[in-house]
């Protein structure tokens, strides 16, 4: 399976701070926002990732992440010149996807919970069609909402319903088989001229090949699209890291744990950031894993 991080858009809800920089490059406590969705794909065992952003912002993502080799990844980049809908990612990324299945994650979504890596790896290995992830919310009227039967098969999807059939919001993480490319290519644009991800999901639903995996109690799903939610996400990360001593979405550590890089390679990455607490943490993780540095 390959992965796509959709990191485009103009971030208008975060103006003026996003007038000169991509939202996904803003800090969420101690690391750039894009580290969080990229870490999710890595935890699923995905090593080939396409980052889609605006022509203006792509050079900054390249400067930050390079070709991904330092993390044991293969990163590619592609432009989305205008915000033409989430499903356009599959049209833009068609050559990158090739004959593989694909995971799409939104660049402003943060996921955190125990056992998430195992859940992702299981869903990737057994996927047939489309897998979405649901999260129980207080006011489901603000979200796309999924209704399932007892087995997790999706029965309906509603966008911001006045009377929701469930309290499970559909998050910004989506797993699809290779048919998603043709589905996206054949979509009719909405009235806003966009290729809607809900239309992709509805196609799989009508084929009876869409599942919703419910993220359990104690799991955290955050988006960072407003000033308040960005601050709340940073505070969430800060509190967890201070209490547990573990850094969330540390790409160097995840790459090491997943076997993408060696302890010595991990140590060298930390040494490059040695003047920061983040770099010290990476070197400590590497030493515990047997690095000789």
PDB file of C-alpha atoms in Angstrom:
ATOM      1  CA  UNK A   1       0.000   0.000   0.000  1.00  0.00           C
ATOM      2  CA  UNK A   2       1.115   3.541  -0.759  1.00  0.00           C
ATOM      3  CA  UNK A   3       0.219   6.685   1.138  1.00  0.00           C
ATOM      4  CA  UNK A   4      -0.849  10.231   0.313  1.00  0.00           C
ATOM      5  CA  UNK A   5      -0.728  13.218   2.650  1.00  0.00           C
ATOM      6  CA  UNK A   6      -2.996  15.975   1.377  1.00  0.00           C
ATOM      7  CA  UNK A   7      -1.415  19.188   2.608  1.00  0.00           C
ATOM      8  CA  UNK A   8      -2.890  21.780   0.262  1.00  0.00           C
ATOM      9  CA  UNK A   9      -5.443  24.510   0.766  1.00  0.00           C
ATOM     10  CA  UNK A  10      -4.977  28.090   1.853  1.00  0.00           C
ATOM     11  CA  UNK A  11      -5.750  27.710   5.569  1.00  0.00           C
ATOM     12  CA  UNK A  12      -8.092  30.691   5.539  1.00  0.00           C
ATOM     13  CA  UNK A  13      -9.519  29.856   8.969  1.00  0.00           C
ATOM     14  CA  UNK A  14      -6.029  30.365  10.406  1.00  0.00           C
ATOM     15  CA  UNK A  15      -5.323  33.723   8.778  1.00  0.00           C
ATOM     16  CA  UNK A  16      -3.208  35.760   9.254  1.00  0.00           C
ATOM     17  CA  UNK A  17      -0.687  33.134  10.428  1.00  0.00           C
ATOM     18  CA  UNK A  18      -1.128  31.044   7.257  1.00  0.00           C
ATOM     19  CA  UNK A  19      -0.814  33.907   4.806  1.00  0.00           C
ATOM     20  CA  UNK A  20       2.913  33.271   4.397  1.00  0.00           C
ATOM     21  CA  UNK A  21       3.242  29.580   5.360  1.00  0.00           C
ATOM     22  CA  UNK A  22       1.324  26.355   4.812  1.00  0.00           C
ATOM     23  CA  UNK A  23      -0.893  25.317   7.694  1.00  0.00           C
ATOM     24  CA  UNK A  24       0.739  21.888   7.689  1.00  0.00           C
ATOM     25  CA  UNK A  25       4.132  23.466   8.400  1.00  0.00           C
ATOM     26  CA  UNK A  26       2.927  25.233  11.528  1.00  0.00           C
ATOM     27  CA  UNK A  27       4.205  23.812  14.827  1.00  0.00           C
ATOM     28  CA  UNK A  28       2.004  21.570  16.936  1.00  0.00           C
ATOM     29  CA  UNK A  29       3.988  21.906  20.160  1.00  0.00           C
ATOM     30  CA  UNK A  30       7.449  20.534  19.302  1.00  0.00           C
ATOM     31  CA  UNK A  31       7.232  19.449  15.675  1.00  0.00           C
ATOM     32  CA  UNK A  32       5.699  20.508  12.335  1.00  0.00           C
ATOM     33  CA  UNK A  33       2.071  19.567  11.843  1.00  0.00           C
ATOM     34  CA  UNK A  34       2.831  17.297   8.883  1.00  0.00           C
ATOM     35  CA  UNK A  35       4.863  14.985  11.149  1.00  0.00           C
ATOM     36  CA  UNK A  36       1.609  13.767  12.718  1.00  0.00           C
ATOM     37  CA  UNK A  37      -0.185  12.445   9.603  1.00  0.00           C
ATOM     38  CA  UNK A  38       3.088  11.182   8.157  1.00  0.00           C
ATOM     39  CA  UNK A  39       3.682   9.201  11.345  1.00  0.00           C
ATOM     40  CA  UNK A  40       0.284   7.506  10.934  1.00  0.00           C
ATOM     41  CA  UNK A  41       1.211   6.212   7.487  1.00  0.00           C
ATOM     42  CA  UNK A  42       4.544   4.974   8.842  1.00  0.00           C
ATOM     43  CA  UNK A  43       2.770   3.140  11.664  1.00  0.00           C
ATOM     44  CA  UNK A  44       0.699   1.362   9.009  1.00  0.00           C
ATOM     45  CA  UNK A  45       3.947   0.097   7.482  1.00  0.00           C
ATOM     46  CA  UNK A  46       3.726   2.433   4.477  1.00  0.00           C
ATOM     47  CA  UNK A  47       7.076   3.601   3.119  1.00  0.00           C
ATOM     48  CA  UNK A  48       6.160   5.211  -0.226  1.00  0.00           C
ATOM     49  CA  UNK A  49       4.347   8.498   0.365  1.00  0.00           C
ATOM     50  CA  UNK A  50       3.176  11.299  -1.903  1.00  0.00           C
ATOM     51  CA  UNK A  51       2.807  14.767  -0.401  1.00  0.00           C
ATOM     52  CA  UNK A  52       0.350  16.975  -2.276  1.00  0.00           C
ATOM     53  CA  UNK A  53       0.406  20.703  -1.668  1.00  0.00           C
ATOM     54  CA  UNK A  54       0.281  24.047  -3.453  1.00  0.00           C
ATOM     55  CA  UNK A  55       3.000  25.120  -5.894  1.00  0.00           C
ATOM     56  CA  UNK A  56       4.025  27.846  -3.427  1.00  0.00           C
ATOM     57  CA  UNK A  57       4.373  25.533  -0.431  1.00  0.00           C
ATOM     58  CA  UNK A  58       5.945  22.441  -1.987  1.00  0.00           C
ATOM     59  CA  UNK A  59       9.533  23.786  -1.841  1.00  0.00           C
ATOM     60  CA  UNK A  60       9.186  24.211   1.929  1.00  0.00           C
ATOM     61  CA  UNK A  61       8.011  20.626   2.366  1.00  0.00           C
ATOM     62  CA  UNK A  62      10.942  19.436   0.269  1.00  0.00           C
ATOM     63  CA  UNK A  63      13.304  21.508   2.420  1.00  0.00           C
ATOM     64  CA  UNK A  64      11.888  19.965   5.591  1.00  0.00           C
ATOM     65  CA  UNK A  65      11.575  16.316   4.552  1.00  0.00           C
ATOM     66  CA  UNK A  66      13.741  15.848   1.466  1.00  0.00           C
ATOM     67  CA  UNK A  67      13.342  12.513  -0.280  1.00  0.00           C
ATOM     68  CA  UNK A  68      12.524  10.765   3.004  1.00  0.00           C
ATOM     69  CA  UNK A  69      15.563   8.481   2.821  1.00  0.00           C
ATOM     70  CA  UNK A  70      16.698   9.563   6.286  1.00  0.00           C
ATOM     71  CA  UNK A  71      13.515   7.949   7.677  1.00  0.00           C
ATOM     72  CA  UNK A  72      13.691   4.915   5.397  1.00  0.00           C
ATOM     73  CA  UNK A  73      10.928   6.367   3.235  1.00  0.00           C
ATOM     74  CA  UNK A  74      10.474   7.270  -0.414  1.00  0.00           C
ATOM     75  CA  UNK A  75       8.800  10.672  -0.539  1.00  0.00           C
ATOM     76  CA  UNK A  76       7.373  12.163  -3.715  1.00  0.00           C
ATOM     77  CA  UNK A  77       5.707  15.526  -4.240  1.00  0.00           C
ATOM     78  CA  UNK A  78       2.879  16.777  -6.441  1.00  0.00           C
ATOM     79  CA  UNK A  79       0.992  20.025  -6.925  1.00  0.00           C
ATOM     80  CA  UNK A  80      -2.665  20.738  -6.316  1.00  0.00           C
ATOM     81  CA  UNK A  81      -2.926  24.165  -7.910  1.00  0.00           C
ATOM     82  CA  UNK A  82      -6.406  24.881  -6.529  1.00  0.00           C
ATOM     83  CA  UNK A  83      -8.523  23.354  -3.733  1.00  0.00           C
ATOM     84  CA  UNK A  84     -10.592  21.138  -6.021  1.00  0.00           C
ATOM     85  CA  UNK A  85     -11.658  18.596  -3.419  1.00  0.00           C
ATOM     86  CA  UNK A  86     -10.057  15.776  -1.448  1.00  0.00           C
ATOM     87  CA  UNK A  87     -10.789  13.147  -4.073  1.00  0.00           C
ATOM     88  CA  UNK A  88      -8.655  15.013  -6.615  1.00  0.00           C
ATOM     89  CA  UNK A  89      -5.689  13.568  -4.701  1.00  0.00           C
ATOM     90  CA  UNK A  90      -6.290  10.226  -6.454  1.00  0.00           C
ATOM     91  CA  UNK A  91      -6.345  11.859  -9.885  1.00  0.00           C
ATOM     92  CA  UNK A  92      -3.197  13.862  -9.157  1.00  0.00           C
ATOM     93  CA  UNK A  93      -1.522  10.805  -7.642  1.00  0.00           C
ATOM     94  CA  UNK A  94      -2.676   8.214 -10.192  1.00  0.00           C
ATOM     95  CA  UNK A  95       0.804   7.540 -11.594  1.00  0.00           C
ATOM     96  CA  UNK A  96       2.258   7.392  -8.086  1.00  0.00           C
ATOM     97  CA  UNK A  97      -0.408   4.917  -6.930  1.00  0.00           C
ATOM     98  CA  UNK A  98       0.043   2.682  -9.973  1.00  0.00           C
ATOM     99  CA  UNK A  99      -1.467  -0.752  -9.288  1.00  0.00           C
ATOM    100  CA  UNK A 100      -1.290  -0.469  -5.498  1.00  0.00           C
ATOM    101  CA  UNK A 101      -3.857   0.193  -2.810  1.00  0.00           C
ATOM    102  CA  UNK A 102      -3.634   3.598  -1.156  1.00  0.00           C
ATOM    103  CA  UNK A 103      -4.139   5.373   2.154  1.00  0.00           C
ATOM    104  CA  UNK A 104      -5.119   9.041   2.181  1.00  0.00           C
ATOM    105  CA  UNK A 105      -4.684  11.178   5.285  1.00  0.00           C
ATOM    106  CA  UNK A 106      -5.423  14.855   5.710  1.00  0.00           C
ATOM    107  CA  UNK A 107      -2.421  16.927   6.657  1.00  0.00           C
ATOM    108  CA  UNK A 108      -4.145  18.648   9.586  1.00  0.00           C
ATOM    109  CA  UNK A 109      -5.402  15.523  11.382  1.00  0.00           C
ATOM    110  CA  UNK A 110      -3.777  14.113  14.529  1.00  0.00           C
ATOM    111  CA  UNK A 111      -4.435  10.558  15.743  1.00  0.00           C
ATOM    112  CA  UNK A 112      -3.178   9.135  19.010  1.00  0.00           C
ATOM    113  CA  UNK A 113      -4.027   5.957  20.880  1.00  0.00           C
ATOM    114  CA  UNK A 114      -2.599   2.730  22.231  1.00  0.00           C
ATOM    115  CA  UNK A 115      -2.487  -0.119  19.737  1.00  0.00           C
ATOM    116  CA  UNK A 116      -3.093   2.149  16.738  1.00  0.00           C
ATOM    117  CA  UNK A 117      -0.213   0.648  14.768  1.00  0.00           C
ATOM    118  CA  UNK A 118      -1.600  -2.884  15.133  1.00  0.00           C
ATOM    119  CA  UNK A 119      -5.056  -1.708  14.113  1.00  0.00           C
ATOM    120  CA  UNK A 120      -3.680  -0.018  11.010  1.00  0.00           C
ATOM    121  CA  UNK A 121      -1.529  -2.968   9.999  1.00  0.00           C
ATOM    122  CA  UNK A 122      -4.472  -5.354  10.400  1.00  0.00           C
ATOM    123  CA  UNK A 123      -6.809  -3.180   8.326  1.00  0.00           C
ATOM    124  CA  UNK A 124      -4.196  -2.730   5.607  1.00  0.00           C
ATOM    125  CA  UNK A 125      -3.569  -6.488   5.380  1.00  0.00           C
ATOM    126  CA  UNK A 126      -7.259  -7.475   5.247  1.00  0.00           C
ATOM    127  CA  UNK A 127      -8.749  -4.556   3.327  1.00  0.00           C
ATOM    128  CA  UNK A 128     -11.260  -5.237   0.566  1.00  0.00           C
ATOM    129  CA  UNK A 129     -12.744  -2.065  -0.841  1.00  0.00           C
ATOM    130  CA  UNK A 130     -12.754   0.916   1.485  1.00  0.00           C
ATOM    131  CA  UNK A 131     -11.997   1.313   5.181  1.00  0.00           C
ATOM    132  CA  UNK A 132     -12.922   4.501   7.044  1.00  0.00           C
ATOM    133  CA  UNK A 133     -12.320   5.333  10.686  1.00  0.00           C
ATOM    134  CA  UNK A 134     -15.097   6.570  12.972  1.00  0.00           C
ATOM    135  CA  UNK A 135     -14.800   8.572  16.156  1.00  0.00           C
ATOM    136  CA  UNK A 136     -17.570   9.183  18.680  1.00  0.00           C
ATOM    137  CA  UNK A 137     -18.325  12.916  18.959  1.00  0.00           C
ATOM    138  CA  UNK A 138     -20.632  15.027  21.081  1.00  0.00           C
ATOM    139  CA  UNK A 139     -22.315  16.932  18.241  1.00  0.00           C
ATOM    140  CA  UNK A 140     -22.397  14.755  15.130  1.00  0.00           C
ATOM    141  CA  UNK A 141     -24.264  17.441  13.178  1.00  0.00           C
ATOM    142  CA  UNK A 142     -20.922  19.156  12.504  1.00  0.00           C
ATOM    143  CA  UNK A 143     -19.393  16.161  10.700  1.00  0.00           C
ATOM    144  CA  UNK A 144     -19.778  13.529   8.061  1.00  0.00           C
ATOM    145  CA  UNK A 145     -21.434  10.663   9.936  1.00  0.00           C
ATOM    146  CA  UNK A 146     -21.283   6.920   9.323  1.00  0.00           C
ATOM    147  CA  UNK A 147     -23.968   4.375  10.256  1.00  0.00           C
ATOM    148  CA  UNK A 148     -22.976   0.701  10.447  1.00  0.00           C
ATOM    149  CA  UNK A 149     -24.454  -2.711  11.043  1.00  0.00           C
ATOM    150  CA  UNK A 150     -23.158  -5.011  13.758  1.00  0.00           C
ATOM    151  CA  UNK A 151     -20.148  -6.077  11.688  1.00  0.00           C
ATOM    152  CA  UNK A 152     -18.853  -2.595  10.860  1.00  0.00           C
ATOM    153  CA  UNK A 153     -20.212  -2.554   7.319  1.00  0.00           C
ATOM    154  CA  UNK A 154     -21.312   0.944   6.365  1.00  0.00           C
ATOM    155  CA  UNK A 155     -25.025   1.364   5.816  1.00  0.00           C
ATOM    156  CA  UNK A 156     -25.150   5.124   5.263  1.00  0.00           C
ATOM    157  CA  UNK A 157     -23.023   8.251   5.150  1.00  0.00           C
ATOM    158  CA  UNK A 158     -24.508  11.669   5.836  1.00  0.00           C
ATOM    159  CA  UNK A 159     -22.807  15.050   5.610  1.00  0.00           C
ATOM    160  CA  UNK A 160     -23.614  17.305   8.576  1.00  0.00           C
ATOM    161  CA  UNK A 161     -27.076  15.785   9.122  1.00  0.00           C
ATOM    162  CA  UNK A 162     -29.705  17.637  11.129  1.00  0.00           C
ATOM    163  CA  UNK A 163     -30.720  14.333  12.752  1.00  0.00           C
ATOM    164  CA  UNK A 164     -27.656  12.042  12.776  1.00  0.00           C
ATOM    165  CA  UNK A 165     -28.212   8.291  12.665  1.00  0.00           C
ATOM    166  CA  UNK A 166     -25.126   7.739  14.812  1.00  0.00           C
ATOM    167  CA  UNK A 167     -22.551   9.731  16.760  1.00  0.00           C
ATOM    168  CA  UNK A 168     -19.582   8.405  14.748  1.00  0.00           C
ATOM    169  CA  UNK A 169     -17.824  11.120  12.794  1.00  0.00           C
ATOM    170  CA  UNK A 170     -15.768  10.020   9.804  1.00  0.00           C
ATOM    171  CA  UNK A 171     -12.171  11.093  10.357  1.00  0.00           C
ATOM    172  CA  UNK A 172      -9.558  12.271   7.862  1.00  0.00           C
ATOM    173  CA  UNK A 173      -7.950   8.858   7.339  1.00  0.00           C
ATOM    174  CA  UNK A 174      -9.101   6.673   4.440  1.00  0.00           C
ATOM    175  CA  UNK A 175      -7.913   3.304   3.067  1.00  0.00           C
ATOM    176  CA  UNK A 176      -8.861   2.244  -0.476  1.00  0.00           C
ATOM    177  CA  UNK A 177      -8.177  -0.498  -2.950  1.00  0.00           C
ATOM    178  CA  UNK A 178      -6.813   0.431  -6.364  1.00  0.00           C
ATOM    179  CA  UNK A 179     -10.273   0.996  -7.850  1.00  0.00           C
ATOM    180  CA  UNK A 180     -10.348   4.383  -6.129  1.00  0.00           C
ATOM    181  CA  UNK A 181      -8.345   5.913  -8.979  1.00  0.00           C
ATOM    182  CA  UNK A 182     -10.990   5.071 -11.590  1.00  0.00           C
ATOM    183  CA  UNK A 183     -13.770   6.050  -9.198  1.00  0.00           C
ATOM    184  CA  UNK A 184     -12.220   9.472  -8.654  1.00  0.00           C
ATOM    185  CA  UNK A 185     -11.602  10.000 -12.359  1.00  0.00           C
ATOM    186  CA  UNK A 186     -15.272   9.340 -13.117  1.00  0.00           C
ATOM    187  CA  UNK A 187     -16.740  11.584 -10.414  1.00  0.00           C
ATOM    188  CA  UNK A 188     -18.872  14.528 -11.382  1.00  0.00           C
ATOM    189  CA  UNK A 189     -17.706  17.730  -9.680  1.00  0.00           C
ATOM    190  CA  UNK A 190     -20.012  19.111  -7.000  1.00  0.00           C
ATOM    191  CA  UNK A 191     -21.752  22.464  -7.294  1.00  0.00           C
ATOM    192  CA  UNK A 192     -18.576  23.968  -5.836  1.00  0.00           C
ATOM    193  CA  UNK A 193     -16.583  22.385  -8.651  1.00  0.00           C
ATOM    194  CA  UNK A 194     -14.868  19.908  -6.314  1.00  0.00           C
ATOM    195  CA  UNK A 195     -14.330  16.157  -6.401  1.00  0.00           C
ATOM    196  CA  UNK A 196     -15.859  15.122  -3.099  1.00  0.00           C
ATOM    197  CA  UNK A 197     -14.437  12.333  -0.961  1.00  0.00           C
ATOM    198  CA  UNK A 198     -17.966  11.532   0.229  1.00  0.00           C
ATOM    199  CA  UNK A 199     -18.913  10.619  -3.348  1.00  0.00           C
ATOM    200  CA  UNK A 200     -15.981   8.195  -3.447  1.00  0.00           C
ATOM    201  CA  UNK A 201     -17.091   6.646  -0.169  1.00  0.00           C
ATOM    202  CA  UNK A 202     -20.696   6.412  -1.343  1.00  0.00           C
ATOM    203  CA  UNK A 203     -19.580   4.489  -4.420  1.00  0.00           C
ATOM    204  CA  UNK A 204     -17.949   1.855  -2.204  1.00  0.00           C
ATOM    205  CA  UNK A 205     -20.980   1.868   0.103  1.00  0.00           C
ATOM    206  CA  UNK A 206     -23.333   1.116  -2.798  1.00  0.00           C
ATOM    207  CA  UNK A 207     -21.020  -1.738  -3.785  1.00  0.00           C
ATOM    208  CA  UNK A 208     -21.290  -3.085  -0.196  1.00  0.00           C
ATOM    209  CA  UNK A 209     -17.507  -2.776   0.115  1.00  0.00           C
ATOM    210  CA  UNK A 210     -17.166  -0.042   2.726  1.00  0.00           C
ATOM    211  CA  UNK A 211     -16.356  -0.564   6.400  1.00  0.00           C
ATOM    212  CA  UNK A 212     -16.116   1.810   9.338  1.00  0.00           C
ATOM    213  CA  UNK A 213     -13.588   0.976  12.069  1.00  0.00           C
ATOM    214  CA  UNK A 214     -14.553   2.652  15.313  1.00  0.00           C
ATOM    215  CA  UNK A 215     -11.668   4.221  17.214  1.00  0.00           C
ATOM    216  CA  UNK A 216     -12.003   3.135  20.820  1.00  0.00           C
ATOM    217  CA  UNK A 217     -12.598   5.067  24.005  1.00  0.00           C
ATOM    218  CA  UNK A 218      -9.443   6.773  25.177  1.00  0.00           C
ATOM    219  CA  UNK A 219      -8.336   7.391  21.609  1.00  0.00           C
ATOM    220  CA  UNK A 220      -7.721  10.968  20.478  1.00  0.00           C
ATOM    221  CA  UNK A 221      -8.586  12.424  17.086  1.00  0.00           C
ATOM    222  CA  UNK A 222      -7.874  16.118  16.627  1.00  0.00           C
ATOM    223  CA  UNK A 223      -7.907  18.461  13.693  1.00  0.00           C
ATOM    224  CA  UNK A 224      -6.071  21.748  13.709  1.00  0.00           C
ATOM    225  CA  UNK A 225      -8.097  23.932  11.391  1.00  0.00           C
ATOM    226  CA  UNK A 226      -8.824  26.827  13.750  1.00  0.00           C
ATOM    227  CA  UNK A 227      -6.743  28.897  16.145  1.00  0.00           C
ATOM    228  CA  UNK A 228      -8.429  27.286  19.153  1.00  0.00           C
ATOM    229  CA  UNK A 229      -8.094  23.713  17.872  1.00  0.00           C
ATOM    230  CA  UNK A 230      -4.444  24.321  16.934  1.00  0.00           C
ATOM    231  CA  UNK A 231      -3.688  25.541  20.456  1.00  0.00           C
ATOM    232  CA  UNK A 232      -5.664  22.687  22.029  1.00  0.00           C
ATOM    233  CA  UNK A 233      -3.756  20.132  19.942  1.00  0.00           C
ATOM    234  CA  UNK A 234      -0.428  21.620  21.037  1.00  0.00           C
ATOM    235  CA  UNK A 235      -1.496  21.527  24.687  1.00  0.00           C
ATOM    236  CA  UNK A 236      -2.658  17.918  24.309  1.00  0.00           C
ATOM    237  CA  UNK A 237       0.725  16.895  22.900  1.00  0.00           C
ATOM    238  CA  UNK A 238       2.587  18.887  25.553  1.00  0.00           C
ATOM    239  CA  UNK A 239       0.720  17.293  28.461  1.00  0.00           C
ATOM    240  CA  UNK A 240       1.100  13.742  27.136  1.00  0.00           C
ATOM    241  CA  UNK A 241       4.776  14.132  26.376  1.00  0.00           C
ATOM    242  CA  UNK A 242       5.566  15.693  29.733  1.00  0.00           C
ATOM    243  CA  UNK A 243       3.692  12.998  31.643  1.00  0.00           C
ATOM    244  CA  UNK A 244       4.864   9.962  29.693  1.00  0.00           C
ATOM    245  CA  UNK A 245       8.298  11.050  28.530  1.00  0.00           C
ATOM    246  CA  UNK A 246       7.429   9.780  25.042  1.00  0.00           C
ATOM    247  CA  UNK A 247       7.328  12.128  22.056  1.00  0.00           C
ATOM    248  CA  UNK A 248       4.236  11.710  19.893  1.00  0.00           C
ATOM    249  CA  UNK A 249       4.818  11.432  16.124  1.00  0.00           C
ATOM    250  CA  UNK A 250       8.618  11.401  16.415  1.00  0.00           C
ATOM    251  CA  UNK A 251       9.443  10.245  12.885  1.00  0.00           C
ATOM    252  CA  UNK A 252      12.957   9.147  13.789  1.00  0.00           C
ATOM    253  CA  UNK A 253      11.714   6.917  16.610  1.00  0.00           C
ATOM    254  CA  UNK A 254       8.892   5.447  14.529  1.00  0.00           C
ATOM    255  CA  UNK A 255      11.277   4.723  11.665  1.00  0.00           C
ATOM    256  CA  UNK A 256      13.525   2.885  14.132  1.00  0.00           C
ATOM    257  CA  UNK A 257      10.680   0.929  15.765  1.00  0.00           C
ATOM    258  CA  UNK A 258       9.281  -0.084  12.356  1.00  0.00           C
ATOM    259  CA  UNK A 259      12.691  -1.299  11.202  1.00  0.00           C
ATOM    260  CA  UNK A 260      13.013   1.347   8.482  1.00  0.00           C
ATOM    261  CA  UNK A 261      16.371   2.580   9.860  1.00  0.00           C
ATOM    262  CA  UNK A 262      19.065   1.221  12.176  1.00  0.00           C
ATOM    263  CA  UNK A 263      19.872   2.471  15.700  1.00  0.00           C
ATOM    264  CA  UNK A 264      23.056   4.134  14.422  1.00  0.00           C
ATOM    265  CA  UNK A 265      21.154   5.888  11.643  1.00  0.00           C
ATOM    266  CA  UNK A 266      18.620   7.063  14.179  1.00  0.00           C
ATOM    267  CA  UNK A 267      21.382   8.376  16.432  1.00  0.00           C
ATOM    268  CA  UNK A 268      22.899  10.377  13.588  1.00  0.00           C
ATOM    269  CA  UNK A 269      19.529  11.994  12.909  1.00  0.00           C
ATOM    270  CA  UNK A 270      19.299  13.009  16.552  1.00  0.00           C
ATOM    271  CA  UNK A 271      22.849  14.340  16.549  1.00  0.00           C
ATOM    272  CA  UNK A 272      21.924  16.770  13.776  1.00  0.00           C
ATOM    273  CA  UNK A 273      19.331  18.246  16.157  1.00  0.00           C
ATOM    274  CA  UNK A 274      21.538  17.988  19.230  1.00  0.00           C
ATOM    275  CA  UNK A 275      20.956  21.555  20.396  1.00  0.00           C
ATOM    276  CA  UNK A 276      17.261  20.828  20.968  1.00  0.00           C
ATOM    277  CA  UNK A 277      15.495  18.612  23.469  1.00  0.00           C
ATOM    278  CA  UNK A 278      13.987  16.788  20.498  1.00  0.00           C
ATOM    279  CA  UNK A 279      17.441  15.817  19.241  1.00  0.00           C
ATOM    280  CA  UNK A 280      18.494  14.637  22.701  1.00  0.00           C
ATOM    281  CA  UNK A 281      15.376  12.462  22.854  1.00  0.00           C
ATOM    282  CA  UNK A 282      16.120  10.851  19.470  1.00  0.00           C
ATOM    283  CA  UNK A 283      19.708  10.069  20.533  1.00  0.00           C
ATOM    284  CA  UNK A 284      18.480   8.535  23.804  1.00  0.00           C
ATOM    285  CA  UNK A 285      15.999   6.339  21.917  1.00  0.00           C
ATOM    286  CA  UNK A 286      18.779   5.227  19.583  1.00  0.00           C
ATOM    287  CA  UNK A 287      21.138   4.400  22.452  1.00  0.00           C
ATOM    288  CA  UNK A 288      18.464   2.265  24.120  1.00  0.00           C
ATOM    289  CA  UNK A 289      18.084   0.381  20.844  1.00  0.00           C
ATOM    290  CA  UNK A 290      21.818  -0.323  20.706  1.00  0.00           C
ATOM    291  CA  UNK A 291      23.334   2.622  18.859  1.00  0.00           C
ATOM    292  CA  UNK A 292      27.065   2.878  19.351  1.00  0.00           C
ATOM    293  CA  UNK A 293      27.204   6.693  19.098  1.00  0.00           C
TER     294      UNK A 293
END
